[in-house]
Amino acid sequence: MNKNSSKAYTLKDGSKITIRPMLKSDGNKLYDFFIHIPEEDREFLRHDVSDKKLIDKWCKELDYDKVLPLLALDKDDKIIGDASLHSESYGWTRHVGEIRIVVSRLYRGKGLGFALSREIFLVALEKKLSKLIAEMAAEQKGAINVFEKLGFVKEAQLKNHIINHKGFTHDLVIMTNDVKEAVKLMEQYEVEKLYLNPMEG
């Protein structure tokens, strides 16, 4: 998926959404998305997304080779989900990518997280990555459950490895998945359970 491409999806509830790469002009919309994420959810995000300067920096310094951010937008062109693939083209983990996903509460349980994950995995295949990792706080049971459904398995739990914006520590859970096997599983799961309707845009 390049910066000029997009993918249209119909979610389980009939909602029409579009997934496309983030652009430099998306700063204000992305900030609006993050600022409406409940504080108890933002607490477990890696960065302080309530900082507008940080969001603007992300948009200004886009480098798809290192970080490919994908945005999900509703029919009104409002951001409702954000996913990113982080990878390096050199070194001993050049075959590994990291996936991060944030979905609006209003769209959870509708297949949006699955749709974003699907696009990330397809990009991972294009980049010839063979393994993806996902990191989250141990308290994020819902996120852990979603990644387990996508075929991720828990590899490690590091005690007090995360410190949030309020200074509290949490255990970090590290999950991994094989890219090719995950794509097969997602295709089967899509057909049998989610009934998503992806269309090239």
Tab-separated table of C-alpha atoms in Angstrom:
chain	number	residue	atom	x	y	z
A	1	MET	CA	0.000	0.000	0.000
A	2	ASN	CA	1.543	3.311	-1.086
A	3	LYS	CA	0.627	6.833	0.004
A	4	ASN	CA	-1.829	7.240	-2.887
A	5	SER	CA	-3.728	3.994	-2.334
A	6	SER	CA	-6.770	3.272	-0.207
A	7	LYS	CA	-9.006	0.324	0.634
A	8	ALA	CA	-12.767	0.457	1.239
A	9	TYR	CA	-14.390	-1.886	3.756
A	10	THR	CA	-17.914	-2.652	4.871
A	11	LEU	CA	-17.826	-3.613	8.561
A	12	LYS	CA	-20.031	-6.150	10.316
A	13	ASP	CA	-22.676	-3.547	11.165
A	14	GLY	CA	-22.812	-2.202	7.599
A	15	SER	CA	-20.590	0.829	8.270
A	16	LYS	CA	-18.585	1.984	5.255
A	17	ILE	CA	-14.983	2.864	6.080
A	18	THR	CA	-11.770	3.585	4.203
A	19	ILE	CA	-8.221	2.630	5.149
A	20	ARG	CA	-5.310	4.583	3.720
A	21	PRO	CA	-1.774	5.648	4.695
A	22	MET	CA	-1.412	8.732	6.872
A	23	LEU	CA	-0.520	11.962	5.064
A	24	LYS	CA	1.316	15.060	6.246
A	25	SER	CA	-1.982	16.955	6.166
A	26	ASP	CA	-3.660	14.613	8.693
A	27	GLY	CA	-2.270	16.259	11.846
A	28	ASN	CA	-5.431	17.996	13.031
A	29	LYS	CA	-7.685	15.005	12.339
A	30	LEU	CA	-5.286	12.608	14.036
A	31	TYR	CA	-5.044	14.826	17.117
A	32	ASP	CA	-8.850	15.025	17.265
A	33	PHE	CA	-8.995	11.214	17.130
A	34	PHE	CA	-6.498	10.703	19.930
A	35	ILE	CA	-7.866	13.424	22.197
A	36	HIS	CA	-11.262	11.663	22.163
A	37	ILE	CA	-9.766	8.311	23.171
A	38	PRO	CA	-10.802	7.803	26.842
A	39	GLU	CA	-8.042	8.652	29.293
A	40	GLU	CA	-8.042	5.129	30.721
A	41	ASP	CA	-7.171	3.857	27.213
A	42	ARG	CA	-4.612	6.572	26.472
A	43	GLU	CA	-2.881	5.625	29.718
A	44	PHE	CA	-1.532	2.493	28.030
A	45	LEU	CA	-0.364	4.116	24.788
A	46	ARG	CA	3.374	4.330	24.299
A	47	HIS	CA	3.394	8.109	23.786
A	48	ASP	CA	1.465	11.056	25.199
A	49	VAL	CA	-0.922	11.519	22.274
A	50	SER	CA	-2.571	14.499	23.980
A	51	ASP	CA	0.529	16.463	22.926
A	52	LYS	CA	-0.395	18.244	19.677
A	53	LYS	CA	3.253	19.009	18.922
A	54	LEU	CA	4.036	15.286	18.968
A	55	ILE	CA	1.211	14.488	16.537
A	56	ASP	CA	2.345	17.265	14.191
A	57	LYS	CA	5.909	15.906	14.373
A	58	TRP	CA	4.711	12.434	13.366
A	59	CYS	CA	2.935	13.846	10.320
A	60	LYS	CA	5.779	16.155	9.335
A	61	GLU	CA	8.462	13.461	9.574
A	62	LEU	CA	6.669	10.632	7.788
A	63	ASP	CA	9.005	7.868	6.595
A	64	TYR	CA	7.025	4.908	5.252
A	65	ASP	CA	10.160	2.755	5.061
A	66	LYS	CA	10.531	2.867	8.851
A	67	VAL	CA	6.961	3.435	10.027
A	68	LEU	CA	3.871	2.947	7.883
A	69	PRO	CA	0.858	4.470	9.663
A	70	LEU	CA	-2.568	3.470	8.340
A	71	LEU	CA	-5.713	5.433	9.156
A	72	ALA	CA	-9.312	4.219	9.121
A	73	LEU	CA	-11.850	6.905	8.250
A	74	ASP	CA	-15.651	6.903	8.393
A	75	LYS	CA	-18.033	8.193	5.721
A	76	ASP	CA	-17.504	11.751	7.012
A	77	ASP	CA	-13.709	11.429	6.599
A	78	LYS	CA	-13.227	11.345	10.378
A	79	ILE	CA	-10.429	9.149	11.748
A	80	ILE	CA	-11.803	6.198	13.713
A	81	GLY	CA	-8.741	3.963	13.883
A	82	ASP	CA	-4.968	4.076	13.632
A	83	ALA	CA	-2.527	1.241	12.970
A	84	SER	CA	1.179	1.283	12.247
A	85	LEU	CA	3.911	-1.087	11.121
A	86	HIS	CA	7.395	-0.382	12.476
A	87	SER	CA	10.437	-2.031	10.886
A	88	GLU	CA	14.115	-1.606	10.028
A	89	SER	CA	15.798	-2.485	6.741
A	90	TYR	CA	19.065	-3.553	8.372
A	91	GLY	CA	20.391	-5.448	11.397
A	92	TRP	CA	19.558	-8.785	12.923
A	93	THR	CA	15.839	-8.016	13.359
A	94	ARG	CA	15.280	-6.743	9.807
A	95	HIS	CA	12.832	-9.634	9.281
A	96	VAL	CA	10.677	-8.478	12.214
A	97	GLY	CA	8.012	-5.773	12.320
A	98	GLU	CA	6.009	-4.337	15.189
A	99	ILE	CA	2.269	-3.710	14.908
A	100	ARG	CA	0.403	-1.075	16.936
A	101	ILE	CA	-3.343	-0.469	16.774
A	102	VAL	CA	-5.756	2.017	18.352
A	103	VAL	CA	-9.483	1.876	17.577
A	104	SER	CA	-12.264	4.253	18.576
A	105	ARG	CA	-14.518	2.742	21.244
A	106	LEU	CA	-17.521	3.363	18.998
A	107	TYR	CA	-16.089	0.945	16.421
A	108	ARG	CA	-14.840	-1.843	18.652
A	109	GLY	CA	-16.407	-5.239	18.058
A	110	LYS	CA	-17.312	-4.344	14.474
A	111	GLY	CA	-14.257	-5.774	12.748
A	112	LEU	CA	-12.317	-2.527	12.355
A	113	GLY	CA	-9.325	-3.809	14.322
A	114	PHE	CA	-9.319	-6.905	12.130
A	115	ALA	CA	-9.467	-4.808	8.948
A	116	LEU	CA	-6.541	-2.659	10.079
A	117	SER	CA	-4.563	-5.748	11.110
A	118	ARG	CA	-5.275	-7.356	7.739
A	119	GLU	CA	-3.805	-4.388	5.893
A	120	ILE	CA	-0.746	-4.311	8.173
A	121	PHE	CA	-0.090	-8.005	7.535
A	122	LEU	CA	-0.398	-7.531	3.774
A	123	VAL	CA	2.131	-4.694	3.933
A	124	ALA	CA	4.387	-6.911	6.060
A	125	LEU	CA	4.270	-9.532	3.295
A	126	GLU	CA	5.177	-6.893	0.698
A	127	LYS	CA	8.143	-5.824	2.848
A	128	LYS	CA	9.173	-9.500	3.138
A	129	LEU	CA	8.864	-9.502	6.917
A	130	SER	CA	8.434	-12.964	8.412
A	131	LYS	CA	7.493	-12.121	11.996
A	132	LEU	CA	5.393	-9.488	13.745
A	133	ILE	CA	5.407	-8.529	17.413
A	134	ALA	CA	2.815	-6.696	19.480
A	135	GLU	CA	3.457	-5.146	22.883
A	136	MET	CA	0.844	-4.126	25.447
A	137	ALA	CA	0.261	-3.749	29.152
A	138	ALA	CA	-0.846	-6.889	30.969
A	139	GLU	CA	-4.047	-5.068	32.004
A	140	GLN	CA	-5.125	-4.707	28.384
A	141	LYS	CA	-7.085	-7.962	28.376
A	142	GLY	CA	-9.254	-6.925	25.429
A	143	ALA	CA	-6.246	-6.179	23.231
A	144	ILE	CA	-4.574	-9.433	24.245
A	145	ASN	CA	-7.739	-11.336	23.334
A	146	VAL	CA	-7.921	-9.647	19.909
A	147	PHE	CA	-4.308	-10.474	19.094
A	148	GLU	CA	-4.804	-14.076	20.239
A	149	LYS	CA	-7.680	-14.365	17.732
A	150	LEU	CA	-5.273	-13.141	15.064
A	151	GLY	CA	-2.890	-15.972	15.916
A	152	PHE	CA	-0.454	-14.112	18.162
A	153	VAL	CA	1.047	-16.051	21.067
A	154	LYS	CA	2.496	-14.692	24.291
A	155	GLU	CA	6.288	-14.896	24.291
A	156	ALA	CA	7.139	-12.989	27.463
A	157	GLN	CA	5.870	-10.835	30.309
A	158	LEU	CA	8.317	-8.301	31.725
A	159	LYS	CA	7.509	-7.143	35.237
A	160	ASN	CA	7.091	-3.375	35.753
A	161	HIS	CA	8.596	-2.723	32.320
A	162	ILE	CA	6.135	0.067	31.419
A	163	ILE	CA	5.796	3.405	33.175
A	164	ASN	CA	2.760	5.430	32.132
A	165	HIS	CA	2.328	9.185	31.881
A	166	LYS	CA	1.251	9.334	35.523
A	167	GLY	CA	4.330	7.504	36.768
A	168	PHE	CA	2.699	4.129	37.494
A	169	THR	CA	4.416	0.927	36.340
A	170	HIS	CA	2.803	-2.046	34.590
A	171	ASP	CA	3.921	-5.412	33.266
A	172	LEU	CA	4.670	-5.548	29.532
A	173	VAL	CA	3.279	-8.454	27.501
A	174	ILE	CA	5.110	-9.342	24.274
A	175	MET	CA	3.222	-11.368	21.654
A	176	THR	CA	4.467	-12.652	18.288
A	177	ASN	CA	3.076	-14.076	15.084
A	178	ASP	CA	4.350	-15.620	11.841
A	179	VAL	CA	3.302	-13.335	8.975
A	180	LYS	CA	2.470	-15.944	6.322
A	181	GLU	CA	0.568	-18.174	8.749
A	182	ALA	CA	-1.272	-15.145	10.114
A	183	VAL	CA	-2.454	-14.102	6.664
A	184	LYS	CA	-3.844	-17.605	6.072
A	185	LEU	CA	-5.603	-17.555	9.440
A	186	MET	CA	-7.037	-14.087	8.845
A	187	GLU	CA	-8.390	-15.060	5.424
A	188	GLN	CA	-10.139	-18.069	6.964
A	189	TYR	CA	-11.418	-16.072	9.938
A	190	GLU	CA	-12.659	-13.318	7.632
A	191	VAL	CA	-14.695	-15.716	5.540
A	192	GLU	CA	-16.097	-17.733	8.431
A	193	LYS	CA	-16.694	-15.148	11.150
A	194	LEU	CA	-16.408	-11.497	10.153
A	195	TYR	CA	-17.991	-11.163	6.717
A	196	LEU	CA	-15.956	-8.044	5.988
A	197	ASN	CA	-16.152	-6.765	2.452
A	198	PRO	CA	-12.830	-5.294	1.325
A	199	MET	CA	-12.772	-3.491	-2.025
A	200	GLU	CA	-9.867	-1.802	-3.760
A	201	GLY	CA	-10.220	1.992	-3.730
